[in-house]
GROMACS .gro file of C-alpha atoms in nm:
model
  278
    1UNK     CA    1  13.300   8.042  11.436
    2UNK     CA    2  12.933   7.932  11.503
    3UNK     CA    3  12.776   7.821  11.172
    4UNK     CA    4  12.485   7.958  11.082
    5UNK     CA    5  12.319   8.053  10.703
    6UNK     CA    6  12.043   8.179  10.671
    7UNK     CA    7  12.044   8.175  10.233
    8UNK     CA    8  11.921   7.848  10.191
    9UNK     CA    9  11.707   7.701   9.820
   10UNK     CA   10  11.521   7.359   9.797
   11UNK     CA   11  11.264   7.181   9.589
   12UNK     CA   12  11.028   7.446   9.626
   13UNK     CA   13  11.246   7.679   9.435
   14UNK     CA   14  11.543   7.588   9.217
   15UNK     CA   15  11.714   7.341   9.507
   16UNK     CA   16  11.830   7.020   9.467
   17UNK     CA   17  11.734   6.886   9.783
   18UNK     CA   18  11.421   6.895   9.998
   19UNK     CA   19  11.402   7.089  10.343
   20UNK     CA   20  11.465   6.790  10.545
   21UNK     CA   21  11.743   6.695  10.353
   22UNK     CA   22  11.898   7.026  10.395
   23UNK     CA   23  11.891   7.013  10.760
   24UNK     CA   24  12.009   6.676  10.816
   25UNK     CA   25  12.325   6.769  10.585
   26UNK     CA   26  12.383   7.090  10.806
   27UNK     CA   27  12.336   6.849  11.154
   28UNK     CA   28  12.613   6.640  11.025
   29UNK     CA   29  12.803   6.982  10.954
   30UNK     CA   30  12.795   7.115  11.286
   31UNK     CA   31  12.554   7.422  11.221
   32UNK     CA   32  12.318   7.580  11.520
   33UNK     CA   33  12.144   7.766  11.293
   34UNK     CA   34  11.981   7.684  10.987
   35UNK     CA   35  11.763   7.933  10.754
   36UNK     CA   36  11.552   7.870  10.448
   37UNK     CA   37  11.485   8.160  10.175
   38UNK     CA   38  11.291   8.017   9.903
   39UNK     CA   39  11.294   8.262   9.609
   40UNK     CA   40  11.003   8.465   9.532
   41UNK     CA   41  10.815   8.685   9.334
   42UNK     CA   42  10.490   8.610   9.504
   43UNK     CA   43  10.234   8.632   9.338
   44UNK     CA   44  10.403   8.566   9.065
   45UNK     CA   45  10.686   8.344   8.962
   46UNK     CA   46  10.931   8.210   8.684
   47UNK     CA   47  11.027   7.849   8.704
   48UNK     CA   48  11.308   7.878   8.978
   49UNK     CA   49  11.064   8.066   9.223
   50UNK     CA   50  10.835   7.898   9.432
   51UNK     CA   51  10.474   7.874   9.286
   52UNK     CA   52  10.239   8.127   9.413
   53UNK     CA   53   9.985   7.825   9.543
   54UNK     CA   54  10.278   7.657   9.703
   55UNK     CA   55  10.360   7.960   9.918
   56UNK     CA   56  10.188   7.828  10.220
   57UNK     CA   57  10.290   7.418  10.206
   58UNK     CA   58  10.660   7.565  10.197
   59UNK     CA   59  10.629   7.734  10.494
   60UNK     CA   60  10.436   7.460  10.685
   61UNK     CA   61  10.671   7.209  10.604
   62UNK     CA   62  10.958   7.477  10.725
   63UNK     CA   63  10.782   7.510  11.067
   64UNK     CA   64  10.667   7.084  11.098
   65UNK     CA   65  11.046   7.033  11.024
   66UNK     CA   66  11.177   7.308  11.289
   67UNK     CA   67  10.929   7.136  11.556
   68UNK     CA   68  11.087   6.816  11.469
   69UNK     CA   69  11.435   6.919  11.497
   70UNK     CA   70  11.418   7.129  11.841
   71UNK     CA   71  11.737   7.086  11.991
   72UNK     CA   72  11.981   6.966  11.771
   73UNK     CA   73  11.938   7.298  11.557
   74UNK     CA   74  11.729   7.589  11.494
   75UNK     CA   75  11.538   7.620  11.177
   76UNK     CA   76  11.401   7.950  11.057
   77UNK     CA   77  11.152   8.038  10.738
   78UNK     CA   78  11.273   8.325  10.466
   79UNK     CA   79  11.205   8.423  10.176
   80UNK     CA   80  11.469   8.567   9.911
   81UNK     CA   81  11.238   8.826   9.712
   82UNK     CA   82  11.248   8.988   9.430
   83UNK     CA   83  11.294   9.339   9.319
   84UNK     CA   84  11.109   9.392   8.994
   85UNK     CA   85  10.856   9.655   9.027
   86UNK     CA   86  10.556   9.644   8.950
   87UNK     CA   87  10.531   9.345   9.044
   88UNK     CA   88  10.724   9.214   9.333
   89UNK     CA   89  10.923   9.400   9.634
   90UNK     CA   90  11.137   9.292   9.915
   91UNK     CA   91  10.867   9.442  10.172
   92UNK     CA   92  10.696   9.254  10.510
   93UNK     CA   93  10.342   9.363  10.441
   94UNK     CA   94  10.345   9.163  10.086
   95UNK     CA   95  10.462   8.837  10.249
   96UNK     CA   96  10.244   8.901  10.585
   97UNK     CA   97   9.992   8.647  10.559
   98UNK     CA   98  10.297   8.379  10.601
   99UNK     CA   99  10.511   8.550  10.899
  100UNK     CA  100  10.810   8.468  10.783
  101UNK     CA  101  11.111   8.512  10.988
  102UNK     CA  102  11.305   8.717  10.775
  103UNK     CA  103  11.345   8.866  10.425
  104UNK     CA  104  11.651   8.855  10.192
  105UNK     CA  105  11.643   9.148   9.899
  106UNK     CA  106  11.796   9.053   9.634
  107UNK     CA  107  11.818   9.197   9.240
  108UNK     CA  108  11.850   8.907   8.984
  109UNK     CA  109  11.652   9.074   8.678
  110UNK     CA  110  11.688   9.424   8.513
  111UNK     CA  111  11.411   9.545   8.283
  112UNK     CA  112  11.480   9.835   7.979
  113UNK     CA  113  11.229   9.920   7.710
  114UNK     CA  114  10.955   9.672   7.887
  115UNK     CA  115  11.210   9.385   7.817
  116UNK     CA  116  11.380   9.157   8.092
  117UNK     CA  117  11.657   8.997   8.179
  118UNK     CA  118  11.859   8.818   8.454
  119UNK     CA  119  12.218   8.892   8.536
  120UNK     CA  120  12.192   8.565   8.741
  121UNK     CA  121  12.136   8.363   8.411
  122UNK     CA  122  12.388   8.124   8.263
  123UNK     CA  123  12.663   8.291   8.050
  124UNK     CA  124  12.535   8.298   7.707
  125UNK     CA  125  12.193   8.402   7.837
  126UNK     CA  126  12.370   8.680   7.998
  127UNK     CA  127  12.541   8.739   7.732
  128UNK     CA  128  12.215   8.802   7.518
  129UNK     CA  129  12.072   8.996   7.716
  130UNK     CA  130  12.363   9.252   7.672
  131UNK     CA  131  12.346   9.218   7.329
  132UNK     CA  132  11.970   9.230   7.239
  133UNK     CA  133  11.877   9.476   7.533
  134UNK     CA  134  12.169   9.668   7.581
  135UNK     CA  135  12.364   9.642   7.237
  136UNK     CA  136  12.627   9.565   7.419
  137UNK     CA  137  12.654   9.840   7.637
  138UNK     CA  138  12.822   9.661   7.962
  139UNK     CA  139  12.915   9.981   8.153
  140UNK     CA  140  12.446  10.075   8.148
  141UNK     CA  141  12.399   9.693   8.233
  142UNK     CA  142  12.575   9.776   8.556
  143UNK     CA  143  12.504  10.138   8.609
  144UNK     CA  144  12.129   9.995   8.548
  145UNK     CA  145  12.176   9.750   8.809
  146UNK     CA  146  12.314   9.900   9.052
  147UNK     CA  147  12.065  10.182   9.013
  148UNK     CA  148  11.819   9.890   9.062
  149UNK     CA  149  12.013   9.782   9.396
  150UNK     CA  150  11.965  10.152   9.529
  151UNK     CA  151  11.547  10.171   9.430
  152UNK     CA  152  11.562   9.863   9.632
  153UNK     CA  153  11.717   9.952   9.931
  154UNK     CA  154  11.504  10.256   9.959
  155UNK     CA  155  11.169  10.122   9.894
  156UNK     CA  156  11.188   9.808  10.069
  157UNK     CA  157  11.128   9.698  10.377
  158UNK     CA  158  11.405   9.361  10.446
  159UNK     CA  159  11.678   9.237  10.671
  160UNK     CA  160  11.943   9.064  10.459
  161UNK     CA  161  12.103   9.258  10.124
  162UNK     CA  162  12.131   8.934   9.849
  163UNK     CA  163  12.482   8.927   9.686
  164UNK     CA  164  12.487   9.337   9.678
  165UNK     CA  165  12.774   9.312   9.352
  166UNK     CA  166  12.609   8.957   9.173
  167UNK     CA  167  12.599   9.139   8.828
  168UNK     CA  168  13.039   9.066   8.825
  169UNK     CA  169  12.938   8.620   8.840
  170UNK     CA  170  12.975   8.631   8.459
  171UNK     CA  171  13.207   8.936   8.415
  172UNK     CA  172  13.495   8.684   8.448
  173UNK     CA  173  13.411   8.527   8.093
  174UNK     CA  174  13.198   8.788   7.920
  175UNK     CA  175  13.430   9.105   8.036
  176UNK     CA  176  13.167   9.337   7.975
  177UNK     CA  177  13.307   9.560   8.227
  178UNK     CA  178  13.663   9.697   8.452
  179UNK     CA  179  13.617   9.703   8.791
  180UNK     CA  180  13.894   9.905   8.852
  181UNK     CA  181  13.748  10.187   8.629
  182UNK     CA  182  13.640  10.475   8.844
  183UNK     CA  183  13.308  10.457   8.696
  184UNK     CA  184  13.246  10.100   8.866
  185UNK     CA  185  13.381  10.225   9.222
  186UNK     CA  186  13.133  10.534   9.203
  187UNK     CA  187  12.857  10.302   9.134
  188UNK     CA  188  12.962  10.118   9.449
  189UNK     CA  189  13.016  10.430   9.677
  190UNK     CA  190  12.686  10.538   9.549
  191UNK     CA  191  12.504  10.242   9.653
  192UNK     CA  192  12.664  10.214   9.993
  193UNK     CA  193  12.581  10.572  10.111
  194UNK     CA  194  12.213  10.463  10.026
  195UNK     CA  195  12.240  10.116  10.231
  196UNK     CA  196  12.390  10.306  10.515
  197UNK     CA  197  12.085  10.482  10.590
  198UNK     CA  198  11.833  10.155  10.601
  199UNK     CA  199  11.992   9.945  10.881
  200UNK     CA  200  12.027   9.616  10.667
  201UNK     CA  201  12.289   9.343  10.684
  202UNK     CA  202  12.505   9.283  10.364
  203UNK     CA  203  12.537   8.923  10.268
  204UNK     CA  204  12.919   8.780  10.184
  205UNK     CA  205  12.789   8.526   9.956
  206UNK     CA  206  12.973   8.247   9.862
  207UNK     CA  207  12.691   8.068   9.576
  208UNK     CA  208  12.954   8.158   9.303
  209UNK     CA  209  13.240   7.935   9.412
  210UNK     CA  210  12.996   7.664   9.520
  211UNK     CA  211  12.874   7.701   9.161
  212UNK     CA  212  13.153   7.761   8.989
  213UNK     CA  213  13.080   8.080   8.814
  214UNK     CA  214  13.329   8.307   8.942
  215UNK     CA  215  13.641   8.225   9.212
  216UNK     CA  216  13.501   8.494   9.430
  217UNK     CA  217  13.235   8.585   9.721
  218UNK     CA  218  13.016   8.868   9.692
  219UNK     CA  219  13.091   9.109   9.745
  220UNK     CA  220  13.407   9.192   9.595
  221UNK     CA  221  13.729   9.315   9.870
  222UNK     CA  222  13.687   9.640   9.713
  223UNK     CA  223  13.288   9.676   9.803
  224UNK     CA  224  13.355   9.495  10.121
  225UNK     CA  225  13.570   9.754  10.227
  226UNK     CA  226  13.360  10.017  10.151
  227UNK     CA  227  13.050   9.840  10.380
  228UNK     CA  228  13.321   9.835  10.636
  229UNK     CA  229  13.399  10.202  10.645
  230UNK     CA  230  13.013  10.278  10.612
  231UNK     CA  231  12.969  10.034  10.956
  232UNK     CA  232  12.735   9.805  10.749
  233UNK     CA  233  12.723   9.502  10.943
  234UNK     CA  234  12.798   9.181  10.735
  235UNK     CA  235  12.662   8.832  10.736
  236UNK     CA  236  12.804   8.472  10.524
  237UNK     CA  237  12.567   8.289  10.355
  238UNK     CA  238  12.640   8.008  10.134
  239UNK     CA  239  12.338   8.077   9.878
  240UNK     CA  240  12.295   7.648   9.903
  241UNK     CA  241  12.167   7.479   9.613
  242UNK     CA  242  12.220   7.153   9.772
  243UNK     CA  243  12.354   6.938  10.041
  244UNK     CA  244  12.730   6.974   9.951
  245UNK     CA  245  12.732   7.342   9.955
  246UNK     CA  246  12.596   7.442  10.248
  247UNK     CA  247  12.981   7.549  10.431
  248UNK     CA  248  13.140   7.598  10.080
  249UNK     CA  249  13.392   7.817  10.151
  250UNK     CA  250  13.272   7.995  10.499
  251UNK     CA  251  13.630   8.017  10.603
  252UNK     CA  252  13.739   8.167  10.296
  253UNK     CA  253  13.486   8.428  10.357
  254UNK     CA  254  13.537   8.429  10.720
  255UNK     CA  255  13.909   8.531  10.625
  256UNK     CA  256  13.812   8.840  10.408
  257UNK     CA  257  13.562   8.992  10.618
  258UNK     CA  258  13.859   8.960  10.924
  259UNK     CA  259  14.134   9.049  10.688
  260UNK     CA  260  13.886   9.385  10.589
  261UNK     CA  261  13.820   9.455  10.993
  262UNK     CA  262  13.509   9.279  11.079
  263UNK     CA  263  13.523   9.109  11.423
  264UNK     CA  264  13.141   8.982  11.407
  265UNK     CA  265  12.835   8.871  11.152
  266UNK     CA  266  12.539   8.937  11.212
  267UNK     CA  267  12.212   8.733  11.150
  268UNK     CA  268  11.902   8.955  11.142
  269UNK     CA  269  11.557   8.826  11.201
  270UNK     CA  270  11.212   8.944  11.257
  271UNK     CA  271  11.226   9.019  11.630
  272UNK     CA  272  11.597   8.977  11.690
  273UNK     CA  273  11.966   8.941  11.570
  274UNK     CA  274  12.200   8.658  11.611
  275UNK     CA  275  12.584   8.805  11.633
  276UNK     CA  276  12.873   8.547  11.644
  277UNK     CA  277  13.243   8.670  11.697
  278UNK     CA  278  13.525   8.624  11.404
   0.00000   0.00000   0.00000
């Protein structure tokens, strides 16, 4: 399998390691294809996004670094964005003025009675935010969020679906909800009639294992079977942090999306896709 991802953080976000870095580390890994997605709320930010101001030095260090590398690998400039209307969408014309070569959508936070939270957060933040927002009300934390997941899909305007299922990467300590409940699955089904319609690629992400949060990609064999059925073409992406992540478990993932049906991924960008056989 040609190695490619296209979910990649550094410095300017929440990363460990700079761009260069990054690229070096996937050279002596044997990828072709090499993708940055610095998170973003632009123009706003929290303290893992990049800083609004700092929007264009990421990118022009991206492109210096993609002219310097030209022919051992290609290099390509993302963003992961935000959904959290009003504020910030996963849409092209909000990013324009820094051409990026694709867009990841991705839900981290969910907002009820003007008050946020992120289901990306560690475990007893998470677990606050349940108990303060929600009082404790697991099964409307996910119904919320994948509600959230379905706004997104059909307001925005992106190539790559973020970690479509990442509200279960603290379900495995906090149990706040079954996935086998029939509930959950209709939540899923719901969501994956609405992708079906927009023409974007579903991530299997494999940031939780690097991480340690949860012995699983996302999404689950469950969801992954339902993009399968829907012909929702599927992409792996290692969500990197760092250096040391950047295959974690590819041929784990590899094996589930083979083991559901899938014979390809496919890498969406701006003018073009990249599809490698499985």
């Amino acid at each position: 399998m040609e190695k490619i991802n296209l979910h990649t953080h550094t410095v300017f976000c929440d990363g460990k390691n700079s761009p260069e870095e990054m690229i070096l580390a996937a050279i002596q890994k044997n990828f072709t294809v090499l993708g940055f997605s610095g998170h973003t709320m632009y123009p706003f930010a929290s303290d893992w996004h990049i800083a609004p101001r700092a929007h264009s030095d990421y990118v022009k260090e991206i492109k210096r670094l993609a002219q310097k590398y030209d022919g051992q690998i290609k290099i390509y400039c993302g963003f992961e964005a935000d959904f959290l209307p009003p504020f910030c969408k996963p849409v092209f014309s909000d990013f324009s003025e820094f051409n990026p070569d694709y867009i990841i959508g991705s839900v981290h936070y969910l907002e009820k009675d003007e008050r946020q939270f992120t289901v990306d957060d560690s475990t007893e933040n998470v677990r606050r935010g349940i108990q303060e927002i929600y009082n404790n009300d697991g099964k409307a934390v996910v119904c919320d969020y994948f509600e959230t997941q379905r706004k997104m899909l059909k307001t925005g305007n992106f190539q790559i679906w973020g970690h479509p299922d990442l509200v279960r990467k603290r379900n495995t300590i906090l149990k706040f909800f079954n996935e086998n409940e029939t509930w959950y699955k209709n939540e899923l089904l719901a969501t994956v009639h609405v992708a079906a319609k927009t023409g974007v690629v579903a991530e299997i992400n494999t940031g939780a294992i690097a991480r340690g949060a949860m012995d699983d990609v996302y999404p689950s064999a469950y969801f992954l079977g339902l993009l399968h059925d829907y012909k929702i073409p599927v992409c792996i992406n290692s969500d990197s942090h760092s250096t040391e992540t950047l295959d974690c478990a590819f041929e784990r993932a590899m094996n589930i999306a083979k083991k559901i049906g899938y014979t390809e991924l496919v890498y969406p960008l701006k003018d073009r896709e990249i599809i490698t056989k499985i």
